[in-house]
Amino acid sequence: MTDATPQPSILSHGEREIAAMLDDDHSVDEIAAERDESVESVEKAIDRIREKTDRALATLLASPFTDDAAADLDSTTRDRLLADLDSCR
């Protein structure tokens, strides 16, 4: 399986596209129109993204390898991750 992202992602290509559009403040309706999909299918993709994100965070908390994985990140990615997590406070 080929993945165009710098690091492999558990999100599918379509889910990554939708996530990027959400990050750019597109509405569900705008995403559906741009992707020529139904609002329902976009909402289902968003639900999958949330579920995968929840599982990824739970995995990070449970894994004995989290520190190693974080240490392997380049500083830009690590700083972005920390900033994103910190913004949840």
Backbone as XML, in Angstrom:
<?xml version="1.0"?>
<chain id="A" units="angstrom">
  <residue number="1" name="MET">
    <atom name="N" x="0.837" y="-1.180" z="0.000"/>
    <atom name="CA" x="0.000" y="0.000" z="0.000"/>
    <atom name="C" x="0.874" y="1.234" z="0.000"/>
  </residue>
  <residue number="2" name="THR">
    <atom name="N" x="0.649" y="2.125" z="-0.921"/>
    <atom name="CA" x="1.436" y="3.346" z="-1.022"/>
    <atom name="C" x="0.736" y="4.460" z="-0.265"/>
  </residue>
  <residue number="3" name="ASP">
    <atom name="N" x="1.511" y="5.211" z="0.488"/>
    <atom name="CA" x="0.970" y="6.307" z="1.280"/>
    <atom name="C" x="1.783" y="7.551" z="0.971"/>
  </residue>
  <residue number="4" name="ALA">
    <atom name="N" x="1.113" y="8.628" z="0.540"/>
    <atom name="CA" x="1.800" y="9.851" z="0.147"/>
    <atom name="C" x="2.187" y="10.722" z="1.338"/>
  </residue>
  <residue number="5" name="THR">
    <atom name="N" x="1.731" y="10.370" z="2.544"/>
    <atom name="CA" x="2.076" y="11.164" z="3.713"/>
    <atom name="C" x="3.496" y="10.821" z="4.147"/>
  </residue>
  <residue number="6" name="PRO">
    <atom name="N" x="4.196" y="11.788" z="4.793"/>
    <atom name="CA" x="5.558" y="11.519" z="5.246"/>
    <atom name="C" x="5.632" y="10.343" z="6.211"/>
  </residue>
  <residue number="7" name="GLN">
    <atom name="N" x="4.656" y="10.206" z="7.087"/>
    <atom name="CA" x="4.569" y="9.087" z="8.010"/>
    <atom name="C" x="3.290" y="8.323" z="7.700"/>
  </residue>
  <residue number="8" name="PRO">
    <atom name="N" x="3.325" y="6.996" z="7.777"/>
    <atom name="CA" x="2.110" y="6.226" z="7.524"/>
    <atom name="C" x="0.981" y="6.673" z="8.456"/>
  </residue>
  <residue number="9" name="SER">
    <atom name="N" x="-0.215" y="6.687" z="7.939"/>
    <atom name="CA" x="-1.374" y="7.112" z="8.709"/>
    <atom name="C" x="-2.395" y="5.983" z="8.764"/>
  </residue>
  <residue number="10" name="ILE">
    <atom name="N" x="-3.132" y="5.928" z="9.858"/>
    <atom name="CA" x="-4.215" y="4.951" z="9.947"/>
    <atom name="C" x="-5.453" y="5.460" z="9.228"/>
  </residue>
  <residue number="11" name="LEU">
    <atom name="N" x="-5.435" y="6.726" z="8.810"/>
    <atom name="CA" x="-6.550" y="7.268" z="8.038"/>
    <atom name="C" x="-6.382" y="6.897" z="6.573"/>
  </residue>
  <residue number="12" name="SER">
    <atom name="N" x="-7.487" y="6.595" z="5.929"/>
    <atom name="CA" x="-7.449" y="6.329" z="4.493"/>
    <atom name="C" x="-7.138" y="7.627" z="3.755"/>
  </residue>
  <residue number="13" name="HIS">
    <atom name="N" x="-6.826" y="7.509" z="2.491"/>
    <atom name="CA" x="-6.546" y="8.694" z="1.677"/>
    <atom name="C" x="-7.722" y="9.670" z="1.723"/>
  </residue>
  <residue number="14" name="GLY">
    <atom name="N" x="-8.939" y="9.154" z="1.537"/>
    <atom name="CA" x="-10.131" y="9.997" z="1.571"/>
    <atom name="C" x="-10.349" y="10.637" z="2.931"/>
  </residue>
  <residue number="15" name="GLU">
    <atom name="N" x="-10.106" y="9.877" z="3.989"/>
    <atom name="CA" x="-10.250" y="10.424" z="5.335"/>
    <atom name="C" x="-9.234" y="11.525" z="5.589"/>
  </residue>
  <residue number="16" name="ARG">
    <atom name="N" x="-8.010" y="11.345" z="5.082"/>
    <atom name="CA" x="-6.991" y="12.403" z="5.227"/>
    <atom name="C" x="-7.412" y="13.665" z="4.490"/>
  </residue>
  <residue number="17" name="GLU">
    <atom name="N" x="-8.001" y="13.499" z="3.308"/>
    <atom name="CA" x="-8.475" y="14.666" z="2.552"/>
    <atom name="C" x="-9.578" y="15.393" z="3.322"/>
  </residue>
  <residue number="18" name="ILE">
    <atom name="N" x="-10.519" y="14.646" z="3.859"/>
    <atom name="CA" x="-11.609" y="15.248" z="4.623"/>
    <atom name="C" x="-11.060" y="15.915" z="5.885"/>
  </residue>
  <residue number="19" name="ALA">
    <atom name="N" x="-10.139" y="15.261" z="6.564"/>
    <atom name="CA" x="-9.536" y="15.850" z="7.764"/>
    <atom name="C" x="-8.844" y="17.167" z="7.432"/>
  </residue>
  <residue number="20" name="ALA">
    <atom name="N" x="-8.137" y="17.213" z="6.310"/>
    <atom name="CA" x="-7.461" y="18.444" z="5.904"/>
    <atom name="C" x="-8.469" y="19.552" z="5.611"/>
  </residue>
  <residue number="21" name="MET">
    <atom name="N" x="-9.572" y="19.189" z="4.984"/>
    <atom name="CA" x="-10.607" y="20.185" z="4.688"/>
    <atom name="C" x="-11.261" y="20.692" z="5.972"/>
  </residue>
  <residue number="22" name="LEU">
    <atom name="N" x="-11.483" y="19.806" z="6.934"/>
    <atom name="CA" x="-12.017" y="20.232" z="8.223"/>
    <atom name="C" x="-11.033" y="21.165" z="8.918"/>
  </residue>
  <residue number="23" name="ASP">
    <atom name="N" x="-9.752" y="20.823" z="8.829"/>
    <atom name="CA" x="-8.705" y="21.655" z="9.430"/>
    <atom name="C" x="-8.661" y="23.039" z="8.790"/>
  </residue>
  <residue number="24" name="ASP">
    <atom name="N" x="-9.067" y="23.120" z="7.523"/>
    <atom name="CA" x="-9.131" y="24.403" z="6.812"/>
    <atom name="C" x="-10.483" y="25.083" z="6.983"/>
  </residue>
  <residue number="25" name="ASP">
    <atom name="N" x="-11.267" y="24.610" z="7.965"/>
    <atom name="CA" x="-12.560" y="25.212" z="8.332"/>
    <atom name="C" x="-13.652" y="25.085" z="7.278"/>
  </residue>
  <residue number="26" name="HIS">
    <atom name="N" x="-13.588" y="24.028" z="6.448"/>
    <atom name="CA" x="-14.688" y="23.766" z="5.523"/>
    <atom name="C" x="-15.838" y="23.117" z="6.299"/>
  </residue>
  <residue number="27" name="SER">
    <atom name="N" x="-17.063" y="23.444" z="5.931"/>
    <atom name="CA" x="-18.227" y="22.813" z="6.550"/>
    <atom name="C" x="-18.446" y="21.438" z="5.920"/>
  </residue>
  <residue number="28" name="VAL">
    <atom name="N" x="-19.259" y="20.642" z="6.585"/>
    <atom name="CA" x="-19.601" y="19.318" z="6.053"/>
    <atom name="C" x="-20.251" y="19.470" z="4.677"/>
  </residue>
  <residue number="29" name="ASP">
    <atom name="N" x="-21.138" y="20.440" z="4.551"/>
    <atom name="CA" x="-21.808" y="20.668" z="3.268"/>
    <atom name="C" x="-20.808" y="21.041" z="2.175"/>
  </residue>
  <residue number="30" name="GLU">
    <atom name="N" x="-19.846" y="21.890" z="2.505"/>
    <atom name="CA" x="-18.822" y="22.287" z="1.526"/>
    <atom name="C" x="-17.969" y="21.100" z="1.114"/>
  </residue>
  <residue number="31" name="ILE">
    <atom name="N" x="-17.604" y="20.275" z="2.084"/>
    <atom name="CA" x="-16.791" y="19.095" z="1.795"/>
    <atom name="C" x="-17.556" y="18.147" z="0.881"/>
  </residue>
  <residue number="32" name="ALA">
    <atom name="N" x="-18.815" y="17.906" z="1.207"/>
    <atom name="CA" x="-19.641" y="17.003" z="0.393"/>
    <atom name="C" x="-19.742" y="17.521" z="-1.040"/>
  </residue>
  <residue number="33" name="ALA">
    <atom name="N" x="-19.989" y="18.814" z="-1.194"/>
    <atom name="CA" x="-20.122" y="19.391" z="-2.538"/>
    <atom name="C" x="-18.811" y="19.301" z="-3.307"/>
  </residue>
  <residue number="34" name="GLU">
    <atom name="N" x="-17.705" y="19.619" z="-2.660"/>
    <atom name="CA" x="-16.412" y="19.592" z="-3.341"/>
    <atom name="C" x="-16.004" y="18.177" z="-3.727"/>
  </residue>
  <residue number="35" name="ARG">
    <atom name="N" x="-16.370" y="17.204" z="-2.899"/>
    <atom name="CA" x="-16.000" y="15.812" z="-3.172"/>
    <atom name="C" x="-17.073" y="15.078" z="-3.970"/>
  </residue>
  <residue number="36" name="ASP">
    <atom name="N" x="-18.170" y="15.765" z="-4.276"/>
    <atom name="CA" x="-19.294" y="15.164" z="-4.994"/>
    <atom name="C" x="-19.786" y="13.913" z="-4.272"/>
  </residue>
  <residue number="37" name="GLU">
    <atom name="N" x="-19.970" y="14.061" z="-2.961"/>
    <atom name="CA" x="-20.458" y="12.984" z="-2.102"/>
    <atom name="C" x="-21.659" y="13.489" z="-1.327"/>
  </residue>
  <residue number="38" name="SER">
    <atom name="N" x="-22.389" y="12.581" z="-0.741"/>
    <atom name="CA" x="-23.515" y="12.983" z="0.096"/>
    <atom name="C" x="-23.001" y="13.496" z="1.436"/>
  </residue>
  <residue number="39" name="VAL">
    <atom name="N" x="-23.801" y="14.333" z="2.064"/>
    <atom name="CA" x="-23.466" y="14.818" z="3.402"/>
    <atom name="C" x="-23.354" y="13.632" z="4.351"/>
  </residue>
  <residue number="40" name="GLU">
    <atom name="N" x="-24.237" y="12.655" z="4.183"/>
    <atom name="CA" x="-24.211" y="11.463" z="5.044"/>
    <atom name="C" x="-22.877" y="10.721" z="4.938"/>
  </residue>
  <residue number="41" name="SER">
    <atom name="N" x="-22.340" y="10.566" z="3.742"/>
    <atom name="CA" x="-21.071" y="9.841" z="3.598"/>
    <atom name="C" x="-19.918" y="10.624" z="4.212"/>
  </residue>
  <residue number="42" name="VAL">
    <atom name="N" x="-19.960" y="11.944" z="4.104"/>
    <atom name="CA" x="-18.920" y="12.767" z="4.737"/>
    <atom name="C" x="-19.038" y="12.669" z="6.255"/>
  </residue>
  <residue number="43" name="GLU">
    <atom name="N" x="-20.251" y="12.716" z="6.774"/>
    <atom name="CA" x="-20.451" y="12.573" z="8.220"/>
    <atom name="C" x="-19.959" y="11.222" z="8.725"/>
  </residue>
  <residue number="44" name="LYS">
    <atom name="N" x="-20.184" y="10.165" z="7.952"/>
    <atom name="CA" x="-19.686" y="8.841" z="8.336"/>
    <atom name="C" x="-18.157" y="8.828" z="8.341"/>
  </residue>
  <residue number="45" name="ALA">
    <atom name="N" x="-17.541" y="9.475" z="7.358"/>
    <atom name="CA" x="-16.073" y="9.557" z="7.317"/>
    <atom name="C" x="-15.549" y="10.320" z="8.528"/>
  </residue>
  <residue number="46" name="ILE">
    <atom name="N" x="-16.229" y="11.393" z="8.898"/>
    <atom name="CA" x="-15.822" y="12.173" z="10.069"/>
    <atom name="C" x="-15.936" y="11.315" z="11.333"/>
  </residue>
  <residue number="47" name="ASP">
    <atom name="N" x="-16.993" y="10.525" z="11.435"/>
    <atom name="CA" x="-17.131" y="9.608" z="12.570"/>
    <atom name="C" x="-15.975" y="8.616" z="12.617"/>
  </residue>
  <residue number="48" name="ARG">
    <atom name="N" x="-15.581" y="8.086" z="11.444"/>
    <atom name="CA" x="-14.446" y="7.146" z="11.396"/>
    <atom name="C" x="-13.157" y="7.840" z="11.814"/>
  </residue>
  <residue number="49" name="ILE">
    <atom name="N" x="-12.962" y="9.075" z="11.377"/>
    <atom name="CA" x="-11.763" y="9.833" z="11.750"/>
    <atom name="C" x="-11.715" y="10.006" z="13.264"/>
  </residue>
  <residue number="50" name="ARG">
    <atom name="N" x="-12.844" y="10.372" z="13.855"/>
    <atom name="CA" x="-12.904" y="10.541" z="15.320"/>
    <atom name="C" x="-12.609" y="9.231" z="16.038"/>
  </residue>
  <residue number="51" name="GLU">
    <atom name="N" x="-13.215" y="8.137" z="15.561"/>
    <atom name="CA" x="-12.994" y="6.829" z="16.186"/>
    <atom name="C" x="-11.522" y="6.425" z="16.097"/>
  </residue>
  <residue number="52" name="LYS">
    <atom name="N" x="-10.917" y="6.617" z="14.936"/>
    <atom name="CA" x="-9.507" y="6.258" z="14.767"/>
    <atom name="C" x="-8.610" y="7.146" z="15.625"/>
  </residue>
  <residue number="53" name="THR">
    <atom name="N" x="-8.978" y="8.421" z="15.754"/>
    <atom name="CA" x="-8.206" y="9.333" z="16.599"/>
    <atom name="C" x="-8.283" y="8.892" z="18.058"/>
  </residue>
  <residue number="54" name="ASP">
    <atom name="N" x="-9.486" y="8.549" z="18.513"/>
    <atom name="CA" x="-9.653" y="8.071" z="19.891"/>
    <atom name="C" x="-8.816" y="6.820" z="20.141"/>
  </residue>
  <residue number="55" name="ARG">
    <atom name="N" x="-8.856" y="5.882" z="19.184"/>
    <atom name="CA" x="-8.081" y="4.644" z="19.334"/>
    <atom name="C" x="-6.584" y="4.924" z="19.305"/>
  </residue>
  <residue number="56" name="ALA">
    <atom name="N" x="-6.168" y="5.861" z="18.465"/>
    <atom name="CA" x="-4.737" y="6.196" z="18.385"/>
    <atom name="C" x="-4.247" y="6.782" z="19.710"/>
  </residue>
  <residue number="57" name="LEU">
    <atom name="N" x="-5.042" y="7.677" z="20.296"/>
    <atom name="CA" x="-4.648" y="8.261" z="21.581"/>
    <atom name="C" x="-4.633" y="7.211" z="22.686"/>
  </residue>
  <residue number="58" name="ALA">
    <atom name="N" x="-5.618" y="6.320" z="22.692"/>
    <atom name="CA" x="-5.640" y="5.245" z="23.682"/>
    <atom name="C" x="-4.417" y="4.343" z="23.516"/>
  </residue>
  <residue number="59" name="THR">
    <atom name="N" x="-4.038" y="4.099" z="22.270"/>
    <atom name="CA" x="-2.857" y="3.278" z="21.998"/>
    <atom name="C" x="-1.598" y="3.956" z="22.515"/>
  </residue>
  <residue number="60" name="LEU">
    <atom name="N" x="-1.477" y="5.261" z="22.283"/>
    <atom name="CA" x="-0.319" y="6.003" z="22.783"/>
    <atom name="C" x="-0.219" y="5.908" z="24.300"/>
  </residue>
  <residue number="61" name="LEU">
    <atom name="N" x="-1.352" y="6.006" z="24.967"/>
    <atom name="CA" x="-1.346" y="5.937" z="26.428"/>
    <atom name="C" x="-0.979" y="4.546" z="26.941"/>
  </residue>
  <residue number="62" name="ALA">
    <atom name="N" x="-1.355" y="3.515" z="26.192"/>
    <atom name="CA" x="-1.120" y="2.141" z="26.642"/>
    <atom name="C" x="0.208" y="1.554" z="26.179"/>
  </residue>
  <residue number="63" name="SER">
    <atom name="N" x="0.792" y="2.142" z="25.157"/>
    <atom name="CA" x="1.973" y="1.534" z="24.547"/>
    <atom name="C" x="3.255" y="1.821" z="25.328"/>
  </residue>
  <residue number="64" name="PRO">
    <atom name="N" x="4.102" y="0.807" z="25.474"/>
    <atom name="CA" x="5.406" y="1.040" z="26.097"/>
    <atom name="C" x="6.392" y="1.709" z="25.117"/>
  </residue>
  <residue number="65" name="PHE">
    <atom name="N" x="5.979" y="1.913" z="23.872"/>
    <atom name="CA" x="6.868" y="2.465" z="22.853"/>
    <atom name="C" x="6.581" y="3.929" z="22.513"/>
  </residue>
  <residue number="66" name="THR">
    <atom name="N" x="5.655" y="4.554" z="23.236"/>
    <atom name="CA" x="5.282" y="5.938" z="22.944"/>
    <atom name="C" x="6.475" y="6.876" z="23.042"/>
  </residue>
  <residue number="67" name="ASP">
    <atom name="N" x="7.277" y="6.749" z="24.076"/>
    <atom name="CA" x="8.433" y="7.634" z="24.239"/>
    <atom name="C" x="9.414" y="7.472" z="23.079"/>
  </residue>
  <residue number="68" name="ASP">
    <atom name="N" x="9.638" y="6.238" z="22.653"/>
    <atom name="CA" x="10.547" y="5.990" z="21.534"/>
    <atom name="C" x="10.006" y="6.603" z="20.244"/>
  </residue>
  <residue number="69" name="ALA">
    <atom name="N" x="8.707" y="6.431" z="20.018"/>
    <atom name="CA" x="8.105" y="6.983" z="18.802"/>
    <atom name="C" x="8.187" y="8.499" z="18.806"/>
  </residue>
  <residue number="70" name="ALA">
    <atom name="N" x="7.927" y="9.120" z="19.941"/>
    <atom name="CA" x="8.009" y="10.580" z="20.036"/>
    <atom name="C" x="9.442" y="11.055" z="19.824"/>
  </residue>
  <residue number="71" name="ALA">
    <atom name="N" x="10.396" y="10.317" z="20.344"/>
    <atom name="CA" x="11.798" y="10.694" z="20.181"/>
    <atom name="C" x="12.244" y="10.594" z="18.728"/>
  </residue>
  <residue number="72" name="ASP">
    <atom name="N" x="11.595" y="9.724" z="17.971"/>
    <atom name="CA" x="11.944" y="9.547" z="16.560"/>
    <atom name="C" x="11.351" y="10.624" z="15.657"/>
  </residue>
  <residue number="73" name="LEU">
    <atom name="N" x="10.410" y="11.413" z="16.159"/>
    <atom name="CA" x="9.791" y="12.466" z="15.344"/>
    <atom name="C" x="10.782" y="13.604" z="15.109"/>
  </residue>
  <residue number="74" name="ASP">
    <atom name="N" x="10.678" y="14.231" z="13.933"/>
    <atom name="CA" x="11.489" y="15.424" z="13.719"/>
    <atom name="C" x="10.917" y="16.533" z="14.605"/>
  </residue>
  <residue number="75" name="SER">
    <atom name="N" x="11.718" y="17.541" z="14.892"/>
    <atom name="CA" x="11.322" y="18.567" z="15.858"/>
    <atom name="C" x="10.073" y="19.335" z="15.423"/>
  </residue>
  <residue number="76" name="THR">
    <atom name="N" x="9.903" y="19.561" z="14.128"/>
    <atom name="CA" x="8.725" y="20.290" z="13.646"/>
    <atom name="C" x="7.456" y="19.500" z="13.917"/>
  </residue>
  <residue number="77" name="THR">
    <atom name="N" x="7.474" y="18.217" z="13.615"/>
    <atom name="CA" x="6.314" y="17.361" z="13.846"/>
    <atom name="C" x="6.028" y="17.225" z="15.332"/>
  </residue>
  <residue number="78" name="ARG">
    <atom name="N" x="7.075" y="17.032" z="16.130"/>
    <atom name="CA" x="6.900" y="16.899" z="17.580"/>
    <atom name="C" x="6.299" y="18.186" z="18.164"/>
  </residue>
  <residue number="79" name="ASP">
    <atom name="N" x="6.819" y="19.346" z="17.728"/>
    <atom name="CA" x="6.292" y="20.629" z="18.219"/>
    <atom name="C" x="4.830" y="20.823" z="17.827"/>
  </residue>
  <residue number="80" name="ARG">
    <atom name="N" x="4.473" y="20.420" z="16.588"/>
    <atom name="CA" x="3.079" y="20.542" z="16.149"/>
    <atom name="C" x="2.174" y="19.652" z="16.979"/>
  </residue>
  <residue number="81" name="LEU">
    <atom name="N" x="2.611" y="18.419" z="17.227"/>
    <atom name="CA" x="1.829" y="17.491" z="18.028"/>
    <atom name="C" x="1.627" y="18.031" z="19.442"/>
  </residue>
  <residue number="82" name="LEU">
    <atom name="N" x="2.691" y="18.519" z="20.034"/>
    <atom name="CA" x="2.584" y="19.064" z="21.392"/>
    <atom name="C" x="1.663" y="20.283" z="21.417"/>
  </residue>
  <residue number="83" name="ALA">
    <atom name="N" x="1.770" y="21.158" z="20.431"/>
    <atom name="CA" x="0.906" y="22.332" z="20.372"/>
    <atom name="C" x="-0.548" y="21.934" z="20.195"/>
  </residue>
  <residue number="84" name="ASP">
    <atom name="N" x="-0.800" y="20.954" z="19.322"/>
    <atom name="CA" x="-2.180" y="20.491" z="19.111"/>
    <atom name="C" x="-2.756" y="19.887" z="20.390"/>
  </residue>
  <residue number="85" name="LEU">
    <atom name="N" x="-1.962" y="19.100" z="21.080"/>
    <atom name="CA" x="-2.443" y="18.485" z="22.332"/>
    <atom name="C" x="-2.640" y="19.546" z="23.399"/>
  </residue>
  <residue number="86" name="ASP">
    <atom name="N" x="-1.742" y="20.514" z="23.462"/>
    <atom name="CA" x="-1.818" y="21.560" z="24.475"/>
    <atom name="C" x="-3.032" y="22.474" z="24.247"/>
  </residue>
  <residue number="87" name="SER">
    <atom name="N" x="-3.451" y="22.627" z="23.013"/>
    <atom name="CA" x="-4.578" y="23.494" z="22.719"/>
    <atom name="C" x="-5.903" y="22.910" z="23.215"/>
  </residue>
  <residue number="88" name="CYS">
    <atom name="N" x="-5.889" y="21.651" z="23.607"/>
    <atom name="CA" x="-7.104" y="20.989" z="24.100"/>
    <atom name="C" x="-7.399" y="21.348" z="25.544"/>
  </residue>
  <residue number="89" name="ARG">
    <atom name="N" x="-6.478" y="21.991" z="26.211"/>
    <atom name="CA" x="-6.658" y="22.311" z="27.638"/>
    <atom name="C" x="-7.683" y="23.366" z="27.858"/>
  </residue>
</chain>
